[in-house]
Amino acid sequence: STNEWEEEAVAPMATARVYVGMEKLDGKLYAAGGQDEVDGEDEDGESVADGATSNSVERYDLATQEWEAVAPMATPRENHVVAVLDGK
């Protein structure tokens, strides 16, 4: 392992998002919230979002390399922190 992220190695999420919260739990990555509908890049090459704040949550299985939708958050969030506490 090179300890580097390889873009080709990960399947795309169902909904492209920016400002999403990410965490790993039990060998799976969770992507929660963020802002939908990426609309290009700014002059610094950063993604620019033009959509609504999302409450969706997707789970990426590192073994199967597939995303699946899971229960959404009660409140849409962006630019937030996601954490695991006591294995939950």
Steps between C-alpha positions, in 0.01 A plus 500: 500500500622849417276661765365727228142545376452370148199659334450210260489252788173637643159478334320835466228587750140515374490875565806720453545718809743743657538605866405143598580338838695172476579229756607135500323236708532120481685506168253734332519870413199719575432821307241715677337821386686760301380710213363343179549592137863588456515775243860519378811645662613844614825671392696293758366169368270452800154348448215749500158379612178652377248267662307437815639380832453124518382261769595190298743240630685250285717208616800371302599139556878475465479125433244513217589854383132597481297790640152457645250749638422466871256684728523878451583747775204671667649842418692596184858607575811625321851598615456276806702241688407131518643279776479146635442463875496161674483322165182682388 
